[in-house]
C-alpha cells in the first residue's frame, strides 16, 4: 500500500468539499444570493437577534463587506433590523419567514448531498472518519490557525 502524505489528505478533503459545494450550488434556487450571502443568512437563522458585530466576529470578514451584504439581505426582505430592547443603539437582525423557508430548503439539499457522499460507509467507518477529521481540526486550532 502506498503511503499517503499530509498533502494527499488535505487534497482529498479539499476535493470532497469542492464536489459537495458544486452539487449544492447546482441545486440552489436562483434567488440572486451568492454563497457568502447564503452563509450570512444561515448565521442569522441559527442566531436570530445577533448583530452585525456578531457576524463579523463569527465570519472573520471585513466589517464593510458584511455591512453591504446585510444591506442586500434586508433589501431582499430576508432580514429585518430592530433596536435592542435595553440599548437602542444596538441593532439586532432577525430572519424573515422567507429566510427561514430558504434556509430549510438549503438544509434539505445539504442533507441530500451529504447522504450521497456518505453512501456505502458503515457506522464504524463514519465514526473513524469523523474522529480523524475532528483530530485534524483540533491540530489546526491548537496551532492558532
PDB file of C-alpha atoms in Angstrom:
ATOM      1  CA  UNK A   1       0.000   0.000   0.000  1.00  0.00           C
ATOM      2  CA  UNK A   2       1.301   3.441  -0.914  1.00  0.00           C
ATOM      3  CA  UNK A   3       1.939   5.785   1.981  1.00  0.00           C
ATOM      4  CA  UNK A   4      -0.324   8.822   1.909  1.00  0.00           C
ATOM      5  CA  UNK A   5       1.212  12.204   2.599  1.00  0.00           C
ATOM      6  CA  UNK A   6      -0.340  15.012   4.612  1.00  0.00           C
ATOM      7  CA  UNK A   7      -0.833  16.837   1.300  1.00  0.00           C
ATOM      8  CA  UNK A   8      -2.780  13.843  -0.063  1.00  0.00           C
ATOM      9  CA  UNK A   9      -5.139  14.026   2.916  1.00  0.00           C
ATOM     10  CA  UNK A  10      -5.700  17.775   2.586  1.00  0.00           C
ATOM     11  CA  UNK A  11      -6.216  17.454  -1.169  1.00  0.00           C
ATOM     12  CA  UNK A  12      -8.853  14.758  -0.612  1.00  0.00           C
ATOM     13  CA  UNK A  13     -10.683  16.967   1.931  1.00  0.00           C
ATOM     14  CA  UNK A  14     -10.487  19.906  -0.480  1.00  0.00           C
ATOM     15  CA  UNK A  15     -11.763  17.841  -3.404  1.00  0.00           C
ATOM     16  CA  UNK A  16     -14.637  16.461  -1.341  1.00  0.00           C
ATOM     17  CA  UNK A  17     -15.757  19.938  -0.254  1.00  0.00           C
ATOM     18  CA  UNK A  18     -15.397  21.285  -3.804  1.00  0.00           C
ATOM     19  CA  UNK A  19     -17.596  18.493  -5.191  1.00  0.00           C
ATOM     20  CA  UNK A  20     -20.182  18.929  -2.425  1.00  0.00           C
ATOM     21  CA  UNK A  21     -20.346  22.717  -2.911  1.00  0.00           C
ATOM     22  CA  UNK A  22     -20.634  22.333  -6.677  1.00  0.00           C
ATOM     23  CA  UNK A  23     -23.587  19.950  -6.277  1.00  0.00           C
ATOM     24  CA  UNK A  24     -25.241  22.252  -3.741  1.00  0.00           C
ATOM     25  CA  UNK A  25     -24.809  25.277  -5.993  1.00  0.00           C
ATOM     26  CA  UNK A  26     -26.392  23.418  -8.912  1.00  0.00           C
ATOM     27  CA  UNK A  27     -29.416  22.616  -6.756  1.00  0.00           C
ATOM     28  CA  UNK A  28     -29.781  26.084  -5.228  1.00  0.00           C
ATOM     29  CA  UNK A  29     -32.657  28.284  -6.294  1.00  0.00           C
ATOM     30  CA  UNK A  30     -31.596  31.177  -8.480  1.00  0.00           C
ATOM     31  CA  UNK A  31     -32.663  33.823  -5.981  1.00  0.00           C
ATOM     32  CA  UNK A  32     -29.728  36.122  -6.607  1.00  0.00           C
ATOM     33  CA  UNK A  33     -27.929  35.233  -3.391  1.00  0.00           C
ATOM     34  CA  UNK A  34     -24.268  34.391  -3.553  1.00  0.00           C
ATOM     35  CA  UNK A  35     -22.570  31.823  -1.317  1.00  0.00           C
ATOM     36  CA  UNK A  36     -21.396  34.419   1.234  1.00  0.00           C
ATOM     37  CA  UNK A  37     -24.872  35.936   1.456  1.00  0.00           C
ATOM     38  CA  UNK A  38     -26.298  32.454   1.996  1.00  0.00           C
ATOM     39  CA  UNK A  39     -23.796  31.756   4.781  1.00  0.00           C
ATOM     40  CA  UNK A  40     -24.572  35.089   6.457  1.00  0.00           C
ATOM     41  CA  UNK A  41     -28.286  34.408   6.218  1.00  0.00           C
ATOM     42  CA  UNK A  42     -27.724  30.962   7.733  1.00  0.00           C
ATOM     43  CA  UNK A  43     -25.873  32.607  10.636  1.00  0.00           C
ATOM     44  CA  UNK A  44     -28.872  34.812  11.427  1.00  0.00           C
ATOM     45  CA  UNK A  45     -31.288  31.885  11.083  1.00  0.00           C
ATOM     46  CA  UNK A  46     -29.201  29.927  13.601  1.00  0.00           C
ATOM     47  CA  UNK A  47     -28.604  33.014  15.802  1.00  0.00           C
ATOM     48  CA  UNK A  48     -31.640  35.283  15.484  1.00  0.00           C
ATOM     49  CA  UNK A  49     -31.184  38.648  17.151  1.00  0.00           C
ATOM     50  CA  UNK A  50     -27.440  38.709  16.577  1.00  0.00           C
ATOM     51  CA  UNK A  51     -25.740  41.901  15.478  1.00  0.00           C
ATOM     52  CA  UNK A  52     -23.508  42.811  12.567  1.00  0.00           C
ATOM     53  CA  UNK A  53     -20.590  42.738  15.025  1.00  0.00           C
ATOM     54  CA  UNK A  54     -21.500  39.162  15.975  1.00  0.00           C
ATOM     55  CA  UNK A  55     -21.356  38.183  12.302  1.00  0.00           C
ATOM     56  CA  UNK A  56     -18.005  39.958  11.844  1.00  0.00           C
ATOM     57  CA  UNK A  57     -16.565  38.022  14.786  1.00  0.00           C
ATOM     58  CA  UNK A  58     -18.014  34.740  13.560  1.00  0.00           C
ATOM     59  CA  UNK A  59     -17.039  35.116   9.906  1.00  0.00           C
ATOM     60  CA  UNK A  60     -13.728  36.922  10.378  1.00  0.00           C
ATOM     61  CA  UNK A  61     -14.565  39.128   7.397  1.00  0.00           C
ATOM     62  CA  UNK A  62     -14.272  42.844   6.766  1.00  0.00           C
ATOM     63  CA  UNK A  63     -16.914  44.906   8.582  1.00  0.00           C
ATOM     64  CA  UNK A  64     -17.674  46.984   5.477  1.00  0.00           C
ATOM     65  CA  UNK A  65     -18.111  43.922   3.286  1.00  0.00           C
ATOM     66  CA  UNK A  66     -20.539  42.396   5.767  1.00  0.00           C
ATOM     67  CA  UNK A  67     -22.446  45.674   6.159  1.00  0.00           C
ATOM     68  CA  UNK A  68     -23.058  45.689   2.385  1.00  0.00           C
ATOM     69  CA  UNK A  69     -24.057  42.039   2.491  1.00  0.00           C
ATOM     70  CA  UNK A  70     -26.539  42.675   5.328  1.00  0.00           C
ATOM     71  CA  UNK A  71     -27.992  45.599   3.383  1.00  0.00           C
ATOM     72  CA  UNK A  72     -28.605  43.288   0.411  1.00  0.00           C
ATOM     73  CA  UNK A  73     -30.328  40.733   2.650  1.00  0.00           C
ATOM     74  CA  UNK A  74     -32.535  43.443   4.158  1.00  0.00           C
ATOM     75  CA  UNK A  75     -33.352  44.831   0.685  1.00  0.00           C
ATOM     76  CA  UNK A  76     -34.399  41.334  -0.438  1.00  0.00           C
ATOM     77  CA  UNK A  77     -36.723  41.038   2.554  1.00  0.00           C
ATOM     78  CA  UNK A  78     -34.697  38.276   4.202  1.00  0.00           C
ATOM     79  CA  UNK A  79     -33.540  40.164   7.309  1.00  0.00           C
ATOM     80  CA  UNK A  80     -35.256  42.739   9.483  1.00  0.00           C
ATOM     81  CA  UNK A  81     -33.428  45.082  11.846  1.00  0.00           C
ATOM     82  CA  UNK A  82     -34.774  46.014  15.267  1.00  0.00           C
ATOM     83  CA  UNK A  83     -33.229  48.101  18.040  1.00  0.00           C
ATOM     84  CA  UNK A  84     -32.163  46.208  21.144  1.00  0.00           C
ATOM     85  CA  UNK A  85     -34.679  46.491  23.994  1.00  0.00           C
ATOM     86  CA  UNK A  86     -32.055  47.599  26.505  1.00  0.00           C
ATOM     87  CA  UNK A  87     -29.708  49.632  24.325  1.00  0.00           C
ATOM     88  CA  UNK A  88     -31.408  51.336  21.380  1.00  0.00           C
ATOM     89  CA  UNK A  89     -28.001  51.979  19.768  1.00  0.00           C
ATOM     90  CA  UNK A  90     -27.576  48.223  19.202  1.00  0.00           C
ATOM     91  CA  UNK A  91     -29.351  46.887  16.120  1.00  0.00           C
ATOM     92  CA  UNK A  92     -30.392  43.248  16.168  1.00  0.00           C
ATOM     93  CA  UNK A  93     -31.046  41.299  12.971  1.00  0.00           C
ATOM     94  CA  UNK A  94     -33.764  38.693  12.539  1.00  0.00           C
ATOM     95  CA  UNK A  95     -34.538  36.369   9.621  1.00  0.00           C
ATOM     96  CA  UNK A  96     -37.930  36.717   7.958  1.00  0.00           C
ATOM     97  CA  UNK A  97     -40.235  33.785   7.178  1.00  0.00           C
ATOM     98  CA  UNK A  98     -38.880  33.830   3.611  1.00  0.00           C
ATOM     99  CA  UNK A  99     -35.362  33.469   5.006  1.00  0.00           C
ATOM    100  CA  UNK A 100     -36.458  30.579   7.205  1.00  0.00           C
ATOM    101  CA  UNK A 101     -38.019  28.787   4.218  1.00  0.00           C
ATOM    102  CA  UNK A 102     -34.902  29.331   2.093  1.00  0.00           C
ATOM    103  CA  UNK A 103     -32.650  28.062   4.872  1.00  0.00           C
ATOM    104  CA  UNK A 104     -34.796  24.944   5.357  1.00  0.00           C
ATOM    105  CA  UNK A 105     -34.639  24.248   1.620  1.00  0.00           C
ATOM    106  CA  UNK A 106     -30.853  24.654   1.589  1.00  0.00           C
ATOM    107  CA  UNK A 107     -30.512  22.357   4.601  1.00  0.00           C
ATOM    108  CA  UNK A 108     -32.642  19.671   2.892  1.00  0.00           C
ATOM    109  CA  UNK A 109     -30.387  19.880  -0.166  1.00  0.00           C
ATOM    110  CA  UNK A 110     -27.294  19.773   2.028  1.00  0.00           C
ATOM    111  CA  UNK A 111     -28.554  16.599   3.749  1.00  0.00           C
ATOM    112  CA  UNK A 112     -29.184  15.008   0.342  1.00  0.00           C
ATOM    113  CA  UNK A 113     -25.649  15.795  -0.827  1.00  0.00           C
ATOM    114  CA  UNK A 114     -24.209  14.541   2.474  1.00  0.00           C
ATOM    115  CA  UNK A 115     -26.179  11.290   2.183  1.00  0.00           C
ATOM    116  CA  UNK A 116     -24.944  10.844  -1.394  1.00  0.00           C
ATOM    117  CA  UNK A 117     -21.337  11.456  -0.310  1.00  0.00           C
ATOM    118  CA  UNK A 118     -21.528   9.054   2.658  1.00  0.00           C
ATOM    119  CA  UNK A 119     -23.387   6.278   0.805  1.00  0.00           C
ATOM    120  CA  UNK A 120     -21.788   2.912   1.462  1.00  0.00           C
ATOM    121  CA  UNK A 121     -19.952   3.947   4.637  1.00  0.00           C
ATOM    122  CA  UNK A 122     -20.922   1.775   7.578  1.00  0.00           C
ATOM    123  CA  UNK A 123     -21.200   3.102  11.143  1.00  0.00           C
ATOM    124  CA  UNK A 124     -17.603   2.266  12.199  1.00  0.00           C
ATOM    125  CA  UNK A 125     -16.217   3.914   9.033  1.00  0.00           C
ATOM    126  CA  UNK A 126     -18.302   7.021   9.677  1.00  0.00           C
ATOM    127  CA  UNK A 127     -17.105   7.198  13.284  1.00  0.00           C
ATOM    128  CA  UNK A 128     -13.473   6.724  12.267  1.00  0.00           C
ATOM    129  CA  UNK A 129     -13.735   9.380   9.565  1.00  0.00           C
ATOM    130  CA  UNK A 130     -15.378  11.863  11.914  1.00  0.00           C
ATOM    131  CA  UNK A 131     -12.733  11.202  14.602  1.00  0.00           C
ATOM    132  CA  UNK A 132      -9.945  11.737  12.070  1.00  0.00           C
ATOM    133  CA  UNK A 133     -11.441  14.975  10.723  1.00  0.00           C
ATOM    134  CA  UNK A 134     -12.008  16.357  14.218  1.00  0.00           C
ATOM    135  CA  UNK A 135      -8.455  15.430  15.125  1.00  0.00           C
ATOM    136  CA  UNK A 136      -7.197  17.413  12.109  1.00  0.00           C
ATOM    137  CA  UNK A 137      -9.405  20.373  13.091  1.00  0.00           C
ATOM    138  CA  UNK A 138      -8.044  20.282  16.638  1.00  0.00           C
ATOM    139  CA  UNK A 139      -4.480  20.218  15.306  1.00  0.00           C
ATOM    140  CA  UNK A 140      -5.117  23.397  13.330  1.00  0.00           C
ATOM    141  CA  UNK A 141      -6.915  25.094  16.229  1.00  0.00           C
ATOM    142  CA  UNK A 142      -4.053  24.229  18.559  1.00  0.00           C
ATOM    143  CA  UNK A 143      -1.635  25.789  16.081  1.00  0.00           C
ATOM    144  CA  UNK A 144      -3.591  29.048  16.278  1.00  0.00           C
ATOM    145  CA  UNK A 145      -4.762  28.976  12.670  1.00  0.00           C
TER     146      UNK A 145
END
